[in-house]
Coordinates of C-alpha atoms in Angstrom, one line a residue:
Chain A
M17 CA 334.7 19.3 108.1
K18 CA 338.2 19.3 106.6
I19 CA 338.8 16.4 104.3
L20 CA 342.1 15.4 102.7
V21 CA 342.0 13.3 99.6
C22 CA 345.3 11.7 98.4
I23 CA 345.5 11.0 94.7
S24 CA 348.1 9.4 92.5
N25 CA 348.8 10.0 88.9
V26 CA 348.7 6.6 87.1
P27 CA 348.8 5.2 83.5
D28 CA 345.3 4.9 82.0
T29 CA 343.8 1.5 82.5
T30 CA 344.1 0.7 78.8
S31 CA 347.8 1.6 78.6
K32 CA 350.4 -0.7 77.1
I33 CA 353.0 -1.2 79.8
N34 CA 356.6 -0.9 78.7
F35 CA 359.9 -0.3 80.4
T36 CA 363.1 1.6 79.3
G37 CA 366.7 1.9 80.3
D38 CA 367.5 -1.7 80.6
N39 CA 364.1 -2.4 82.1
K40 CA 364.8 -0.2 85.1
S41 CA 362.1 2.3 84.7
F42 CA 358.5 2.7 83.4
D43 CA 358.3 4.0 79.9
K44 CA 356.0 7.1 80.1
N45 CA 356.3 7.6 76.3
G46 CA 352.8 7.8 74.7
V47 CA 351.1 6.9 77.9
Q48 CA 348.0 8.8 79.0
F49 CA 347.9 9.5 82.8
V50 CA 344.7 9.6 84.8
I51 CA 343.7 10.0 88.4
N52 CA 344.0 6.6 90.0
P53 CA 340.5 5.1 89.6
W54 CA 340.3 3.9 93.2
D55 CA 341.2 7.5 94.4
E56 CA 338.3 8.8 92.3
Y57 CA 335.8 7.0 94.6
A58 CA 337.5 8.7 97.6
L59 CA 337.4 12.1 95.9
T60 CA 333.8 11.9 94.9
R61 CA 332.7 10.7 98.3
A62 CA 334.6 13.5 99.9
I63 CA 332.8 16.0 97.7
E64 CA 329.4 14.5 98.4
L65 CA 330.1 14.8 102.2
K66 CA 331.2 18.4 101.8
E67 CA 328.1 19.2 99.8
A68 CA 325.9 17.6 102.5
K69 CA 327.7 18.9 105.6
G70 CA 329.8 21.8 104.5
G71 CA 333.6 22.1 104.8
T72 CA 336.5 21.8 102.5
V73 CA 338.2 19.1 100.3
T74 CA 341.9 19.4 99.8
V75 CA 343.6 17.2 97.2
L76 CA 347.1 16.0 97.9
N77 CA 349.5 14.5 95.4
V78 CA 353.1 13.4 96.1
G79 CA 354.5 13.6 92.6
E80 CA 356.3 15.6 90.0
A81 CA 355.0 18.5 87.9
D82 CA 353.6 16.2 85.2
A83 CA 350.8 15.3 87.7
E84 CA 349.4 18.8 87.7
P85 CA 346.8 18.3 84.9
N86 CA 345.2 15.5 86.9
I87 CA 345.4 17.6 90.1
R88 CA 343.5 20.3 88.2
K89 CA 341.0 17.7 87.1
A90 CA 340.4 16.8 90.8
L91 CA 339.8 20.5 91.4
A92 CA 337.4 20.7 88.4
I93 CA 335.4 17.7 89.8
G94 CA 334.9 19.8 93.0
A95 CA 337.9 19.8 95.4
D96 CA 338.6 23.3 96.9
D97 CA 342.3 23.4 96.9
A98 CA 345.4 21.2 96.2
I99 CA 348.8 20.5 97.5
R100 CA 351.6 18.9 95.5
V101 CA 354.6 17.6 97.3
N102 CA 357.3 18.0 94.7
A103 CA 359.0 14.6 94.8
D104 CA 359.4 11.4 92.9
P105 CA 357.1 9.0 94.8
K106 CA 359.7 6.4 95.1
D107 CA 358.1 3.9 97.5
A108 CA 355.0 3.6 99.8
F109 CA 356.9 4.4 103.0
F110 CA 358.3 7.7 101.5
V111 CA 354.9 8.7 100.2
A112 CA 353.2 7.9 103.5
Q113 CA 355.8 10.1 105.4
Q114 CA 355.0 13.0 103.1
I115 CA 351.2 12.6 103.6
A116 CA 351.7 12.3 107.3
A117 CA 353.8 15.5 107.4
I118 CA 351.1 17.5 105.6
A119 CA 348.3 16.0 107.8
K120 CA 350.2 17.0 111.0
Q121 CA 350.2 20.6 109.9
N122 CA 346.5 20.8 109.0
N123 CA 344.3 18.7 111.4
Y124 CA 342.1 17.1 108.8
D125 CA 338.9 15.3 110.0
M126 CA 339.4 12.5 107.6
I127 CA 342.1 11.4 105.2
L128 CA 340.8 9.4 102.2
M129 CA 342.4 7.7 99.3
G130 CA 341.8 4.7 97.0
K131 CA 342.3 1.1 98.2
E132 CA 345.4 0.8 96.0
S133 CA 347.0 2.5 93.0
I134 CA 346.6 0.6 89.7
D135 CA 350.3 1.0 88.9
Y136 CA 352.3 -0.3 91.8
N137 CA 349.3 -2.1 93.5
G138 CA 350.9 -1.8 96.9
S139 CA 347.9 -1.1 99.0
Q140 CA 350.2 0.2 101.8
V141 CA 350.1 3.9 102.0
H142 CA 346.7 4.3 103.8
N143 CA 347.6 2.0 106.7
M144 CA 351.1 3.4 107.0
V145 CA 349.7 6.9 107.2
G146 CA 347.2 5.8 109.9
E147 CA 350.0 4.2 111.9
M148 CA 352.3 7.2 111.5
L149 CA 349.6 9.5 112.8
G150 CA 348.3 7.1 115.4
I151 CA 344.8 7.2 114.1
P152 CA 342.6 4.3 112.9
S153 CA 342.7 3.2 109.2
I154 CA 339.7 1.5 107.8
V155 CA 340.8 -0.4 104.7
P156 CA 339.1 -1.1 102.3
A157 CA 335.9 0.8 102.9
S158 CA 332.9 0.4 100.6
K159 CA 330.7 2.8 102.4
L160 CA 331.3 6.0 104.4
D161 CA 328.7 8.1 106.2
L162 CA 328.9 10.6 109.0
I163 CA 326.7 9.8 112.0
D164 CA 327.4 13.2 113.7
D165 CA 330.2 15.8 113.7
S166 CA 332.6 13.5 115.5
T167 CA 331.7 9.9 114.4
A168 CA 331.7 8.1 111.1
R169 CA 330.1 4.8 110.1
L170 CA 332.0 2.8 107.5
E171 CA 331.6 -0.6 105.9
R172 CA 334.7 -2.6 105.4
E173 CA 335.0 -5.4 103.0
I174 CA 336.4 -8.6 104.5
E175 CA 336.9 -12.0 102.9
G176 CA 333.5 -13.6 102.8
G177 CA 331.6 -10.6 104.1
K178 CA 331.7 -7.1 105.4
E179 CA 332.0 -5.3 108.8
V180 CA 330.4 -2.2 110.1
V181 CA 332.8 0.0 111.9
E182 CA 332.0 3.2 113.8
V183 CA 335.0 5.4 114.4
K184 CA 335.7 8.8 115.9
L185 CA 337.3 11.4 113.7
P186 CA 340.0 11.8 112.6
F187 CA 340.7 8.6 110.7
V188 CA 342.1 7.3 107.5
A189 CA 340.0 5.3 105.1
S190 CA 340.6 3.8 101.7
A191 CA 337.8 3.7 99.1
Q192 CA 336.5 1.0 96.8
Q193 CA 333.2 0.4 95.0
P194 CA 330.4 1.1 95.7
M195 CA 331.4 4.0 97.9
S196 CA 330.5 6.6 95.2
E197 CA 329.9 7.1 91.6
P198 CA 332.8 9.0 90.1
R199 CA 332.0 12.3 88.4
I200 CA 333.1 13.9 85.2
P201 CA 334.1 17.5 85.5
N202 CA 331.6 20.0 83.9
M203 CA 332.6 23.1 82.0
R204 CA 332.0 25.4 85.0
G205 CA 334.2 23.1 87.1
I206 CA 337.0 23.2 84.6
M207 CA 336.8 27.0 84.4
T208 CA 336.9 27.5 88.2
A209 CA 339.6 24.9 88.7
R210 CA 342.1 27.2 86.8
T211 CA 342.0 29.7 89.6
K212 CA 341.7 27.4 92.6
P213 CA 344.9 27.3 94.8
L214 CA 347.5 24.6 94.0
Q215 CA 350.3 24.9 96.4
V216 CA 353.6 23.2 95.6
V217 CA 355.7 22.3 98.7
E218 CA 359.1 20.6 98.9
P219 CA 359.2 17.1 100.6
V220 CA 360.2 16.6 104.2
A221 CA 363.2 14.4 104.8
G222 CA 362.0 10.8 104.2
E223 CA 363.4 7.4 103.6
T224 CA 362.7 4.7 101.1
K225 CA 362.7 1.1 102.2
A226 CA 362.0 -0.8 99.0
D227 CA 364.2 -0.1 96.0
Y228 CA 362.8 -1.0 92.6
V229 CA 365.6 -2.9 90.8
S230 CA 364.1 -3.9 87.5
F231 CA 360.8 -4.8 85.7
S232 CA 359.7 -7.6 83.4
K233 CA 356.6 -8.7 81.6
P234 CA 354.8 -12.0 81.9
E235 CA 355.3 -14.6 79.2
K236 CA 352.8 -14.5 76.4
K237 CA 350.2 -17.2 76.4
G238 CA 350.5 -20.0 73.9
G239 CA 347.2 -19.1 72.1
V240 CA 343.7 -20.2 72.5
K241 CA 342.4 -23.7 71.8
M242 CA 338.9 -23.6 70.4
I243 CA 336.3 -26.2 71.2
D244 CA 333.2 -26.7 69.1
A245 CA 330.0 -25.6 70.9
E246 CA 328.2 -28.8 69.9
N247 CA 330.8 -30.8 71.8
A248 CA 331.1 -28.4 74.7
G249 CA 331.5 -31.2 77.2
E250 CA 334.9 -31.9 75.7
L251 CA 336.1 -28.8 77.5
I252 CA 335.7 -30.5 80.8
T253 CA 337.8 -33.5 79.7
L254 CA 340.5 -31.2 78.4
L255 CA 340.6 -29.2 81.6
R256 CA 341.1 -32.5 83.6
N257 CA 343.5 -34.4 81.3
E258 CA 345.4 -31.7 79.5
A259 CA 345.3 -28.6 81.6
K260 CA 345.1 -30.7 84.8
V261 CA 343.1 -28.1 86.7
L262 CA 340.1 -30.2 87.6
Chain B
M14 CA 366.8 -14.6 114.3
S15 CA 363.8 -16.4 112.8
V16 CA 361.0 -16.2 110.3
L17 CA 357.5 -15.4 111.6
V18 CA 354.4 -16.4 109.5
F19 CA 351.0 -15.0 110.3
V20 CA 348.2 -17.5 109.6
E21 CA 344.5 -16.7 109.2
G22 CA 341.6 -19.0 110.0
F23 CA 338.3 -19.3 108.4
N24 CA 335.6 -21.5 110.0
G25 CA 338.3 -22.8 112.4
E26 CA 340.5 -24.1 109.6
I27 CA 343.6 -22.4 108.2
K28 CA 343.1 -20.6 104.9
K29 CA 344.7 -22.1 101.8
S30 CA 346.5 -18.7 101.3
S31 CA 348.0 -19.0 104.8
L32 CA 349.3 -22.5 104.1
E33 CA 351.0 -20.9 101.1
A34 CA 352.4 -18.2 103.4
A35 CA 353.6 -21.0 105.8
T36 CA 355.3 -22.8 102.9
Y37 CA 357.0 -19.5 101.8
G38 CA 358.1 -18.8 105.4
Y39 CA 359.6 -22.2 105.8
Q40 CA 361.5 -22.0 102.5
V41 CA 362.9 -18.5 103.4
A42 CA 363.9 -19.9 106.8
Q43 CA 365.8 -22.8 105.0
Q44 CA 367.5 -20.2 102.8
L45 CA 368.6 -18.2 105.9
G46 CA 369.5 -21.3 108.0
T47 CA 366.9 -20.7 110.7
S48 CA 363.4 -21.9 111.7
A49 CA 359.9 -20.7 110.9
T50 CA 357.4 -19.9 113.7
A51 CA 353.7 -19.1 113.0
V52 CA 351.4 -16.8 114.9
A53 CA 347.6 -17.4 114.9
I54 CA 344.9 -15.2 116.3
G55 CA 341.2 -15.9 117.1
E56 CA 339.1 -18.9 116.2
V57 CA 341.3 -21.6 114.8
H58 CA 341.2 -25.3 115.8
E59 CA 344.4 -26.3 117.7
E60 CA 344.7 -29.5 115.5
A61 CA 344.8 -27.3 112.4
L62 CA 347.6 -25.3 114.0
A63 CA 349.6 -28.4 114.9
K64 CA 349.2 -29.6 111.3
L65 CA 351.2 -26.5 110.2
G66 CA 354.2 -28.8 110.9
E67 CA 353.5 -30.3 107.5
Q68 CA 354.5 -27.0 105.9
G69 CA 357.6 -27.0 108.0
I70 CA 356.4 -24.7 110.8
S71 CA 358.1 -25.8 114.1
K72 CA 356.1 -23.7 116.6
V73 CA 352.8 -21.9 116.6
L74 CA 352.1 -19.0 119.0
Y75 CA 348.3 -18.9 119.5
D76 CA 346.4 -16.0 120.9
A77 CA 342.8 -17.4 121.5
D78 CA 341.5 -14.1 123.0
S79 CA 337.8 -14.1 121.7
R80 CA 337.9 -10.4 121.3
L81 CA 340.2 -11.1 118.3
N82 CA 337.7 -13.4 116.5
N83 CA 336.9 -10.4 114.3
F84 CA 339.8 -8.5 112.6
V85 CA 340.9 -5.4 114.6
A86 CA 344.0 -4.0 113.0
D87 CA 345.5 -2.3 116.1
A88 CA 345.0 -5.3 118.3
Y89 CA 346.4 -7.7 115.6
V90 CA 349.4 -5.5 115.1
K91 CA 350.2 -5.5 118.8
V92 CA 350.0 -9.3 119.0
I93 CA 352.1 -9.9 115.9
A94 CA 354.7 -7.2 116.9
K95 CA 355.1 -8.8 120.3
A96 CA 355.5 -12.3 118.7
A97 CA 358.1 -10.8 116.3
Q98 CA 360.0 -9.3 119.1
Q99 CA 360.0 -12.5 121.2
E100 CA 361.1 -14.6 118.3
N101 CA 363.6 -12.0 117.1
A102 CA 362.0 -12.3 113.7
K103 CA 363.8 -10.6 110.8
V104 CA 361.4 -11.8 108.1
L105 CA 357.6 -11.6 108.6
V106 CA 355.4 -13.4 106.1
F107 CA 351.7 -12.8 105.4
S108 CA 349.2 -13.8 102.8
N109 CA 348.3 -10.9 100.5
S110 CA 344.8 -10.7 102.0
N111 CA 343.0 -7.6 103.2
I112 CA 344.1 -8.5 106.7
G113 CA 347.7 -9.5 105.8
A114 CA 348.3 -6.3 103.7
A115 CA 346.8 -4.1 106.4
V116 CA 348.8 -5.6 109.3
G117 CA 351.9 -5.7 107.2
A118 CA 351.7 -2.0 106.4
K119 CA 351.2 -1.0 110.0
L120 CA 354.0 -3.3 111.2
A121 CA 356.4 -1.8 108.6
V122 CA 355.9 1.5 110.4
R123 CA 356.1 0.1 113.9
L124 CA 359.0 -2.2 113.3
N125 CA 360.7 0.1 110.9
G126 CA 360.7 -2.6 108.3
S127 CA 360.6 -2.9 104.5
L128 CA 357.3 -4.2 103.0
A129 CA 356.5 -5.8 99.7
T130 CA 352.9 -6.9 98.9
N131 CA 351.7 -9.1 96.0
V132 CA 355.0 -11.1 96.2
T133 CA 355.3 -14.0 93.7
T134 CA 358.8 -15.4 94.3
L135 CA 361.2 -16.4 97.1
P136 CA 363.9 -13.8 97.8
K137 CA 367.2 -13.7 96.1
T138 CA 369.6 -13.2 99.0
D139 CA 372.9 -12.7 97.3
G140 CA 373.7 -9.0 97.6
G141 CA 370.4 -7.9 99.1
F142 CA 366.9 -9.3 99.7
I143 CA 365.2 -9.1 96.3
V144 CA 361.7 -10.4 95.7
T145 CA 359.4 -10.2 92.7
R146 CA 356.0 -8.6 93.0
S147 CA 353.1 -8.3 90.6
V148 CA 352.6 -4.7 89.4
F149 CA 350.5 -2.7 86.9
S150 CA 347.5 -4.9 87.6
G151 CA 349.2 -8.1 86.5
K152 CA 350.6 -6.6 83.3
A153 CA 354.2 -6.6 84.7
F154 CA 356.5 -7.8 87.5
A155 CA 358.9 -5.7 89.5
E156 CA 362.0 -6.8 91.4
V157 CA 362.3 -5.0 94.7
N158 CA 365.2 -4.9 97.1
L159 CA 364.0 -4.7 100.7
T160 CA 366.6 -2.6 102.4
S161 CA 365.6 -2.5 106.1
D162 CA 366.8 -4.9 108.7
V163 CA 363.2 -6.3 109.1
K164 CA 361.6 -7.6 105.9
I165 CA 357.8 -8.0 105.6
I166 CA 356.3 -10.0 102.8
A167 CA 352.7 -10.4 101.7
V168 CA 352.6 -13.4 99.3
K169 CA 350.2 -13.2 96.4
K170 CA 347.5 -15.9 96.5
N171 CA 348.1 -19.0 94.5
A172 CA 351.6 -17.8 93.4
L173 CA 353.3 -20.8 94.9
E174 CA 352.3 -24.4 95.7
I175 CA 351.8 -25.6 99.2
A176 CA 354.7 -27.9 99.9
N177 CA 354.8 -30.7 102.4
A178 CA 358.1 -30.5 104.3
G179 CA 357.3 -33.8 106.0
S180 CA 358.1 -32.7 109.6
G181 CA 356.1 -33.8 112.6
P182 CA 353.3 -31.6 114.2
A183 CA 354.1 -28.1 115.3
T184 CA 354.1 -27.3 119.0
V185 CA 351.3 -24.9 119.9
E186 CA 352.0 -22.4 122.6
K187 CA 349.5 -20.1 124.2
F188 CA 350.4 -16.5 123.6
S189 CA 348.9 -13.1 124.5
A190 CA 349.8 -9.5 124.2
D191 CA 348.6 -7.0 126.9
L192 CA 345.7 -5.6 124.9
T193 CA 343.8 -2.6 126.3
D194 CA 340.4 -1.2 125.4
A195 CA 342.2 1.4 123.2
D196 CA 343.4 -1.4 120.9
F197 CA 339.7 -2.1 120.1
A198 CA 338.7 1.5 119.4
A199 CA 338.0 0.7 115.7
A200 CA 336.6 -2.7 116.4
P201 CA 333.6 -3.7 114.1
K202 CA 330.2 -3.1 115.5
E203 CA 328.7 -5.8 113.4
T204 CA 329.9 -8.4 110.9
I205 CA 327.7 -9.5 108.0
M206 CA 328.9 -12.7 106.3
Q207 CA 327.6 -13.4 102.9
D208 CA 326.4 -16.7 101.5
T209 CA 329.7 -17.8 100.0
S210 CA 328.3 -20.2 97.3
G211 CA 328.8 -23.5 99.1
G212 CA 331.5 -22.2 101.4
V213 CA 334.1 -21.3 98.7
L214 CA 335.6 -17.8 99.3
L215 CA 336.2 -16.0 96.0
T216 CA 339.6 -14.8 96.9
E217 CA 340.7 -18.3 98.1
A218 CA 339.1 -20.3 95.3
E219 CA 341.1 -22.6 93.0
I220 CA 338.3 -22.4 90.4
V221 CA 336.2 -19.4 89.7
V222 CA 333.1 -19.3 87.4
S223 CA 332.2 -15.8 86.3
G224 CA 329.3 -14.3 84.4
G225 CA 328.8 -11.2 82.4
R226 CA 326.1 -9.3 80.6
G227 CA 325.8 -12.2 78.1
L228 CA 323.7 -14.0 80.7
K229 CA 321.0 -11.4 80.0
G230 CA 319.7 -11.1 83.6
P231 CA 320.0 -12.1 87.2
E232 CA 317.3 -14.7 86.7
N233 CA 319.7 -16.8 84.6
W234 CA 322.5 -16.9 87.3
H235 CA 321.6 -20.5 88.1
L236 CA 323.8 -21.4 85.1
V237 CA 326.8 -19.8 86.7
E238 CA 325.9 -21.2 90.1
D239 CA 325.2 -24.8 88.9
L240 CA 328.5 -25.0 87.0
A241 CA 330.3 -23.5 90.0
K242 CA 328.7 -26.1 92.3
A243 CA 329.6 -29.0 90.0
L244 CA 333.2 -27.9 89.9
G245 CA 333.5 -26.8 93.6
A246 CA 334.1 -23.3 92.4
A247 CA 333.3 -19.8 93.6
T248 CA 331.2 -17.4 91.6
A249 CA 332.1 -14.0 90.3
C250 CA 330.9 -11.4 87.8
S251 CA 332.0 -8.5 85.6
K252 CA 331.7 -4.8 86.5
P253 CA 328.6 -4.1 84.4
V254 CA 326.8 -6.9 86.1
A255 CA 327.6 -5.5 89.5
D256 CA 326.7 -2.0 88.3
L257 CA 323.3 -3.2 87.1
D258 CA 322.8 -4.8 90.6
W259 CA 322.3 -8.3 89.1
R260 CA 325.0 -9.4 91.5
P261 CA 326.6 -7.9 94.6
H262 CA 329.7 -5.7 94.3
H263 CA 331.9 -8.1 96.3
E264 CA 331.6 -10.6 93.4
H265 CA 333.0 -8.0 90.9
V266 CA 336.4 -9.0 89.6
G267 CA 338.4 -6.6 87.5
Q268 CA 340.6 -3.5 87.7
T269 CA 338.3 -1.7 90.2
G270 CA 336.9 -4.9 91.8
I271 CA 338.7 -7.9 93.3
A272 CA 341.8 -9.4 91.7
V273 CA 341.7 -13.1 91.6
S274 CA 344.4 -15.6 90.6
P275 CA 342.8 -19.1 90.6
N276 CA 344.1 -22.2 88.8
L277 CA 341.0 -22.0 86.5
Y278 CA 338.9 -19.0 85.6
I279 CA 335.8 -19.6 83.4
A280 CA 334.2 -16.5 81.9
I281 CA 330.7 -16.8 80.5
G282 CA 329.3 -14.0 78.5
I283 CA 332.1 -11.6 79.3
S284 CA 333.7 -9.7 76.4
G285 CA 337.0 -9.2 78.2
A286 CA 337.6 -5.4 78.4
I287 CA 341.1 -4.6 79.4
Q288 CA 339.8 -3.5 82.9
H289 CA 338.3 -7.0 83.4
L290 CA 341.5 -8.7 82.3
A291 CA 343.4 -6.7 84.9
G292 CA 341.6 -8.5 87.6
V293 CA 342.0 -12.0 86.3
N294 CA 345.2 -12.1 84.2
S295 CA 347.1 -14.0 86.9
S296 CA 344.8 -17.0 86.6
K297 CA 346.7 -20.0 85.5
V298 CA 344.1 -21.3 82.9
I299 CA 341.4 -19.1 81.4
V300 CA 338.3 -20.4 79.6
V301 CA 336.1 -18.0 77.6
I302 CA 332.6 -18.8 76.5
N303 CA 331.1 -16.1 74.3
K304 CA 328.8 -16.0 71.3
D305 CA 330.8 -13.3 69.6
P306 CA 333.9 -14.8 68.0
E307 CA 335.5 -11.3 68.0
A308 CA 335.3 -10.9 71.8
P309 CA 338.7 -9.6 72.9
F310 CA 338.7 -12.1 75.8
F311 CA 339.6 -15.0 73.4
K312 CA 343.0 -13.4 72.9
A313 CA 343.8 -13.9 76.6
A314 CA 342.2 -17.3 76.8
D315 CA 343.7 -20.8 76.9
Y316 CA 340.4 -22.5 75.9
G317 CA 337.5 -21.0 74.1
I318 CA 334.0 -21.9 73.0
V319 CA 332.1 -19.7 70.5
G320 CA 328.5 -20.2 71.4
D321 CA 325.4 -19.2 73.2
A322 CA 325.8 -19.6 77.0
F323 CA 322.3 -21.0 77.2
D324 CA 323.3 -23.9 75.0
V325 CA 326.9 -24.4 76.1
V326 CA 326.7 -24.1 79.9
P327 CA 324.1 -26.8 80.5
K328 CA 326.4 -29.2 78.5
L329 CA 329.3 -28.2 80.7
I330 CA 327.3 -28.7 83.9
E331 CA 326.3 -32.2 82.7
A332 CA 329.9 -33.1 81.9
A333 CA 331.2 -31.6 85.2
R334 CA 328.6 -33.6 87.2
G335 CA 329.8 -36.7 85.4
L336 CA 333.4 -36.3 86.6
D337 CA 334.6 -38.8 89.2
K338 CA 335.9 -36.7 92.1

């Protein structure tokens, strides 16, 4: 079983979000970067499947050199090797093209990633990759099991319920809870990760289709109006007459 | 050229988020001096489709193939791509649902188009086609220029009001694509629908009542459910509550759960960790009920009550039941 897990390098969930250069780019200054939390569900599930059935887990990042600490972290958690496509991940279409190009060279049995990244929240790359490769994409999947060597069983969240999908390998799936419980690397994992292969490749010719022009932040809220717990019912009146939401 | 809107049904009716997409599509069509057509798939009442005229839709292409009652990405993409071609659509509008975002991404590849999801504004069309989208889990907005000839937009839920354009009913035309068995290769084996608290879908709800660890155990969830029922709301929960299996994961809102953007979000016994806020910060009005006056959630709230949920919530239920509808 050859599994490809795509990860993105994103600001930590608690980061303050700021922009620089006339609000044209994200301000990385003082920001801690992490493996996209959704991608961690995919990574952990891939490692669990490898442990159960044998095979390899390759981690892929389309990004610049500053993503390498988190690529090493993925290796420390249990991936076998890694590929970094050395490019600024400008938009989803460009990233999907890079992933598809790597996938075409390597015949993976499954390509996993998170349901979306917590920075650009696009939720596009997985379906684009599936379409580019002409294989099914199951998005978002909350469960993933192998029935046999050529078939997987997934649960997909839909609005108001879930679907059970059985699909032939290869396929693309995106992960969300409760697919797996993310792991923390242990000391042995951290030591071995240093010597695991991390291959850096240059991007294939790709195109962007969505240009980020500028960023802004939402207006600050006006402050909280407190209501005495003794007169809690007053809240309902305010929500109807003042906030006009009831 | 024209604008094509994909509308989704639920229990035969058109989802609120799709009426928002139809409104968006009509307004873009007005900007571009063209008309808006809708495409609908699967089980939707024809009267509901004709009523899309109220949002300004002039024509609905309807594929009633019963194999499409469940979402099958490849088949849906084929139907919508054919409709886009027939109508010479240059702008395709979806709701930012799981279905809308999935089909949009595949169509972006198939039609060589530019895609923006989570869109909150109509396009600025002087010198490009620039839309605003919600990014960084609601902590920022980005302006994006869609540079391809075909533009695909998934509109964030509850980002714009459904507008009544006041036109007559839309004409409904039967439509079909030549689907083959291969298009159903990844069709679901089984669909399991949940009990959606009185029929209100969490992602479609205008009001959400959400509970956290402050409720002390699943046996106390009747407080959340009764308040939700009295307000016609959907129910949700925080991540720890889902992790403890007090509530199912599909109710978990937050950074790694579902993002919601209702008109009113009521948080009971949730402290408001930054990861929780990331899933609810697009809500128009936030109410926080917590016995800890230092709970960080109060900083993000519009209304707050410091008090014990077991005292406060019954009072709210009583007041909500007393409202004339």
